[in-house]
């Protein structure tokens, strides 16, 4: 694995117009402290004890609130995971339509990913068949009209979700190929430049790098994590250049 070298870019710091560096030399001097100590025997005077204590209290309070929020997120994630796993996936196409109609909006993407192979021509043909029967029915009831609205909304949501999912999967495949190309390259910089030309550096690659970095850190693979972090920095640099 080739080493990846990085350079530092000089950054210009723009000071605000009120900076002390822009003050006129002719400005009158104002005495702000009477604790005269030219030899520095007593050290730098400390002020703002009340402000520092208040800031500390706010940090402690924010830490408690942050911990409570993170705990709530974990519990909600566990609840949703348990709820998803408790659902029984039907074998019949007609029942699968009802399954999706009973799926909460925030779980649609998850169910699309889990059941993508079954969202095929047979499934959508059954949806279209029922829609046709309802639309051209001689006698229509309010329940039938509501059913049409539900099926149309489901059809649209699934078609858009499938399009997004398939696109994401295609990008993920390319990202995996790109990451493999980078990590096995003898000249990482040259490989990244080539990938820039081919427009192969994107957010999917960054997300995959983040996932691999997290897994390496969890596995205590410090050297691998450090290398991939350098790679990530280089990818981000070329993406924003």
Short mmCIF file of C-alpha atoms in Angstrom, two decimals:
data_model
loop_
_atom_site.label_atom_id
_atom_site.label_comp_id
_atom_site.label_asym_id
_atom_site.label_seq_id
_atom_site.Cartn_x
_atom_site.Cartn_y
_atom_site.Cartn_z
CA UNK A 1 0.00 0.00 0.00
CA UNK A 2 1.52 3.28 -1.05
CA UNK A 3 1.90 6.10 1.39
CA UNK A 4 -0.20 9.18 0.80
CA UNK A 5 1.48 12.53 1.22
CA UNK A 6 -0.34 15.67 2.18
CA UNK A 7 0.65 19.30 2.03
CA UNK A 8 -0.58 22.25 4.01
CA UNK A 9 -2.17 25.19 2.25
CA UNK A 10 -1.51 28.61 3.66
CA UNK A 11 -4.63 30.28 4.96
CA UNK A 12 -5.12 34.02 5.10
CA UNK A 13 -6.80 35.20 8.29
CA UNK A 14 -8.91 38.27 7.77
CA UNK A 15 -9.19 40.31 10.94
CA UNK A 16 -12.32 42.37 11.52
CA UNK A 17 -12.09 46.12 11.16
CA UNK A 18 -12.45 46.49 14.90
CA UNK A 19 -9.26 44.50 15.51
CA UNK A 20 -6.70 46.10 17.76
CA UNK A 21 -4.22 45.87 14.87
CA UNK A 22 -6.16 48.49 12.90
CA UNK A 23 -6.44 51.05 15.66
CA UNK A 24 -4.76 54.38 15.07
CA UNK A 25 -1.40 54.92 16.72
CA UNK A 26 -2.61 58.33 17.86
CA UNK A 27 -5.44 56.87 19.94
CA UNK A 28 -5.20 57.93 23.59
CA UNK A 29 -4.13 55.24 26.02
CA UNK A 30 -6.62 54.27 28.67
CA UNK A 31 -5.64 52.68 31.97
CA UNK A 32 -7.70 49.52 32.36
CA UNK A 33 -5.95 47.88 35.29
CA UNK A 34 -4.34 49.30 38.42
CA UNK A 35 -2.76 46.00 39.48
CA UNK A 36 0.69 47.16 38.40
CA UNK A 37 3.17 44.27 38.31
CA UNK A 38 6.01 45.07 35.87
CA UNK A 39 8.10 42.09 36.97
CA UNK A 40 5.24 39.63 36.48
CA UNK A 41 5.56 38.34 40.01
CA UNK A 42 1.88 37.72 40.54
CA UNK A 43 1.07 36.18 37.16
CA UNK A 44 -1.68 37.24 34.77
CA UNK A 45 -4.75 38.54 36.61
CA UNK A 46 -7.80 36.29 36.30
CA UNK A 47 -11.22 37.83 35.81
CA UNK A 48 -14.69 36.72 34.83
CA UNK A 49 -15.19 34.04 37.51
CA UNK A 50 -18.97 34.38 37.35
CA UNK A 51 -19.02 34.06 33.57
CA UNK A 52 -16.76 30.99 33.64
CA UNK A 53 -18.89 29.29 36.28
CA UNK A 54 -22.03 30.02 34.31
CA UNK A 55 -20.41 28.62 31.16
CA UNK A 56 -19.39 25.48 33.06
CA UNK A 57 -22.93 25.01 34.35
CA UNK A 58 -24.29 25.39 30.82
CA UNK A 59 -21.83 22.81 29.51
CA UNK A 60 -22.88 20.35 32.21
CA UNK A 61 -26.53 21.02 31.48
CA UNK A 62 -26.00 20.63 27.74
CA UNK A 63 -24.11 17.38 28.32
CA UNK A 64 -27.04 16.00 30.30
CA UNK A 65 -29.49 17.10 27.64
CA UNK A 66 -27.30 15.62 24.90
CA UNK A 67 -27.03 12.32 26.74
CA UNK A 68 -30.80 12.22 27.26
CA UNK A 69 -31.39 12.95 23.57
CA UNK A 70 -28.93 10.27 22.44
CA UNK A 71 -30.57 7.77 24.81
CA UNK A 72 -33.98 8.65 23.38
CA UNK A 73 -32.67 8.17 19.83
CA UNK A 74 -31.24 4.75 20.73
CA UNK A 75 -34.47 3.65 22.39
CA UNK A 76 -36.57 4.86 19.46
CA UNK A 77 -34.26 3.07 17.00
CA UNK A 78 -34.53 -0.16 19.01
CA UNK A 79 -38.32 0.19 19.16
CA UNK A 80 -38.61 0.71 15.41
CA UNK A 81 -36.23 -2.18 14.70
CA UNK A 82 -38.26 -4.50 16.94
CA UNK A 83 -41.48 -3.36 15.26
CA UNK A 84 -40.09 -3.93 11.78
CA UNK A 85 -38.81 -7.39 12.65
CA UNK A 86 -42.16 -8.37 14.18
CA UNK A 87 -44.02 -7.78 10.89
CA UNK A 88 -44.80 -10.88 8.86
CA UNK A 89 -44.01 -10.50 5.16
CA UNK A 90 -46.80 -12.08 3.07
CA UNK A 91 -46.15 -14.45 0.19
CA UNK A 92 -49.10 -13.41 -1.93
CA UNK A 93 -48.85 -10.33 -4.18
CA UNK A 94 -52.28 -9.03 -3.16
CA UNK A 95 -51.36 -9.32 0.52
CA UNK A 96 -48.05 -7.62 -0.20
CA UNK A 97 -49.95 -4.60 -1.50
CA UNK A 98 -51.85 -4.44 1.79
CA UNK A 99 -48.54 -4.85 3.62
CA UNK A 100 -47.17 -1.73 1.97
CA UNK A 101 -50.41 0.17 2.51
CA UNK A 102 -50.05 -0.57 6.24
CA UNK A 103 -46.39 0.53 6.28
CA UNK A 104 -45.63 3.84 7.97
CA UNK A 105 -44.19 6.53 5.71
CA UNK A 106 -40.82 6.59 7.53
CA UNK A 107 -40.43 2.82 6.97
CA UNK A 108 -41.15 2.80 3.23
CA UNK A 109 -37.47 3.17 2.28
CA UNK A 110 -36.51 0.33 4.61
CA UNK A 111 -39.18 -1.97 3.17
CA UNK A 112 -38.20 -1.11 -0.39
CA UNK A 113 -34.61 -2.09 0.36
CA UNK A 114 -35.71 -5.30 2.07
CA UNK A 115 -38.29 -6.32 -0.54
CA UNK A 116 -36.80 -4.84 -3.70
CA UNK A 117 -36.78 -8.18 -5.64
CA UNK A 118 -40.52 -8.58 -5.06
CA UNK A 119 -41.36 -5.10 -6.30
CA UNK A 120 -41.37 -6.34 -9.85
CA UNK A 121 -43.62 -6.27 -12.90
CA UNK A 122 -46.03 -8.76 -11.33
CA UNK A 123 -46.50 -6.54 -8.29
CA UNK A 124 -47.15 -3.34 -10.22
CA UNK A 125 -49.38 -5.12 -12.73
CA UNK A 126 -51.58 -6.19 -9.84
CA UNK A 127 -51.72 -2.60 -8.54
CA UNK A 128 -52.63 -1.27 -12.00
CA UNK A 129 -55.25 -3.98 -12.47
CA UNK A 130 -57.03 -3.07 -9.26
CA UNK A 131 -56.81 0.64 -10.07
CA UNK A 132 -58.38 -0.01 -13.46
CA UNK A 133 -61.20 -2.02 -11.94
CA UNK A 134 -61.95 0.71 -9.42
CA UNK A 135 -61.75 3.60 -11.88
CA UNK A 136 -64.08 1.99 -14.42
CA UNK A 137 -66.53 0.52 -11.95
CA UNK A 138 -70.15 1.29 -12.81
CA UNK A 139 -71.04 2.04 -9.23
CA UNK A 140 -68.51 3.87 -7.10
CA UNK A 141 -68.60 4.27 -3.36
CA UNK A 142 -66.63 6.61 -1.13
CA UNK A 143 -64.58 3.65 0.07
CA UNK A 144 -63.67 2.81 -3.52
CA UNK A 145 -62.60 6.38 -4.22
CA UNK A 146 -60.47 6.37 -1.07
CA UNK A 147 -58.92 3.11 -2.20
CA UNK A 148 -58.00 4.65 -5.55
CA UNK A 149 -56.29 7.55 -3.79
CA UNK A 150 -54.37 5.15 -1.52
CA UNK A 151 -53.23 2.92 -4.37
CA UNK A 152 -52.16 5.87 -6.54
CA UNK A 153 -50.17 7.33 -3.65
CA UNK A 154 -48.57 3.96 -2.94
CA UNK A 155 -47.72 3.41 -6.60
CA UNK A 156 -46.04 6.80 -6.85
CA UNK A 157 -44.15 6.41 -3.57
CA UNK A 158 -42.85 2.97 -4.52
CA UNK A 159 -41.83 3.98 -8.05
CA UNK A 160 -39.93 7.02 -6.78
CA UNK A 161 -38.43 5.02 -3.91
CA UNK A 162 -37.29 2.23 -6.20
CA UNK A 163 -35.70 4.70 -8.61
CA UNK A 164 -33.78 6.33 -5.75
CA UNK A 165 -32.81 2.95 -4.27
CA UNK A 166 -31.55 1.54 -7.58
CA UNK A 167 -29.55 4.70 -8.22
CA UNK A 168 -28.04 4.53 -4.74
CA UNK A 169 -27.12 0.87 -5.22
CA UNK A 170 -25.44 1.63 -8.54
CA UNK A 171 -23.48 4.46 -6.92
CA UNK A 172 -22.54 2.19 -4.02
CA UNK A 173 -21.16 -0.43 -6.39
CA UNK A 174 -19.07 2.23 -8.12
CA UNK A 175 -17.96 3.59 -4.74
CA UNK A 176 -16.79 0.15 -3.65
CA UNK A 177 -14.86 -0.27 -6.87
CA UNK A 178 -13.36 3.20 -6.43
CA UNK A 179 -12.36 2.55 -2.83
CA UNK A 180 -10.73 -0.73 -3.78
CA UNK A 181 -8.84 1.06 -6.54
CA UNK A 182 -7.58 3.69 -4.08
CA UNK A 183 -6.60 1.33 -1.27
CA UNK A 184 -4.72 -1.02 -3.58
CA UNK A 185 -3.01 1.72 -5.58
CA UNK A 186 0.76 2.11 -5.59
CA UNK A 187 0.36 5.84 -6.27
CA UNK A 188 -2.70 7.11 -4.40
CA UNK A 189 -2.32 10.71 -5.52
CA UNK A 190 -2.15 9.73 -9.21
CA UNK A 191 -5.16 7.45 -8.74
CA UNK A 192 -7.19 10.24 -7.14
CA UNK A 193 -6.30 12.65 -9.94
CA UNK A 194 -7.40 10.05 -12.48
CA UNK A 195 -10.67 9.54 -10.61
CA UNK A 196 -11.23 13.30 -10.57
CA UNK A 197 -10.96 13.33 -14.35
CA UNK A 198 -13.47 10.47 -14.53
CA UNK A 199 -15.81 12.19 -12.05
CA UNK A 200 -15.60 9.17 -9.72
CA UNK A 201 -15.14 11.08 -6.46
CA UNK A 202 -18.54 11.66 -4.85
CA UNK A 203 -20.51 11.58 -1.62
CA UNK A 204 -21.13 7.84 -1.92
CA UNK A 205 -17.38 7.23 -1.80
CA UNK A 206 -17.08 9.48 1.24
CA UNK A 207 -19.92 7.66 2.99
CA UNK A 208 -18.27 4.32 2.28
CA UNK A 209 -14.97 5.62 3.62
CA UNK A 210 -16.70 6.84 6.78
CA UNK A 211 -18.25 3.41 7.27
CA UNK A 212 -14.91 1.67 6.81
CA UNK A 213 -13.15 4.12 9.14
CA UNK A 214 -15.75 3.52 11.83
CA UNK A 215 -15.44 -0.26 11.45
CA UNK A 216 -11.64 -0.04 11.64
CA UNK A 217 -11.82 2.07 14.79
CA UNK A 218 -14.28 -0.34 16.40
CA UNK A 219 -11.93 -3.20 15.51
CA UNK A 220 -8.99 -1.29 17.03
CA UNK A 221 -7.28 -1.18 13.62
CA UNK A 222 -5.69 2.18 14.29
CA UNK A 223 -3.20 2.15 11.41
CA UNK A 224 -5.87 1.28 8.84
CA UNK A 225 -8.25 3.89 10.27
CA UNK A 226 -5.54 6.57 10.18
CA UNK A 227 -4.66 5.76 6.57
CA UNK A 228 -8.29 5.86 5.45
CA UNK A 229 -8.79 9.17 7.26
CA UNK A 230 -5.92 10.61 5.20
CA UNK A 231 -7.51 9.19 2.07
CA UNK A 232 -10.83 10.74 3.05
CA UNK A 233 -9.19 14.13 3.52
CA UNK A 234 -7.60 13.88 0.09
CA UNK A 235 -10.89 12.82 -1.53
CA UNK A 236 -12.70 15.73 0.09
CA UNK A 237 -9.93 18.11 -1.00
CA UNK A 238 -10.17 17.06 -4.64
CA UNK A 239 -13.98 17.12 -4.54
CA UNK A 240 -14.06 20.73 -3.33
CA UNK A 241 -11.08 21.96 -5.36
#
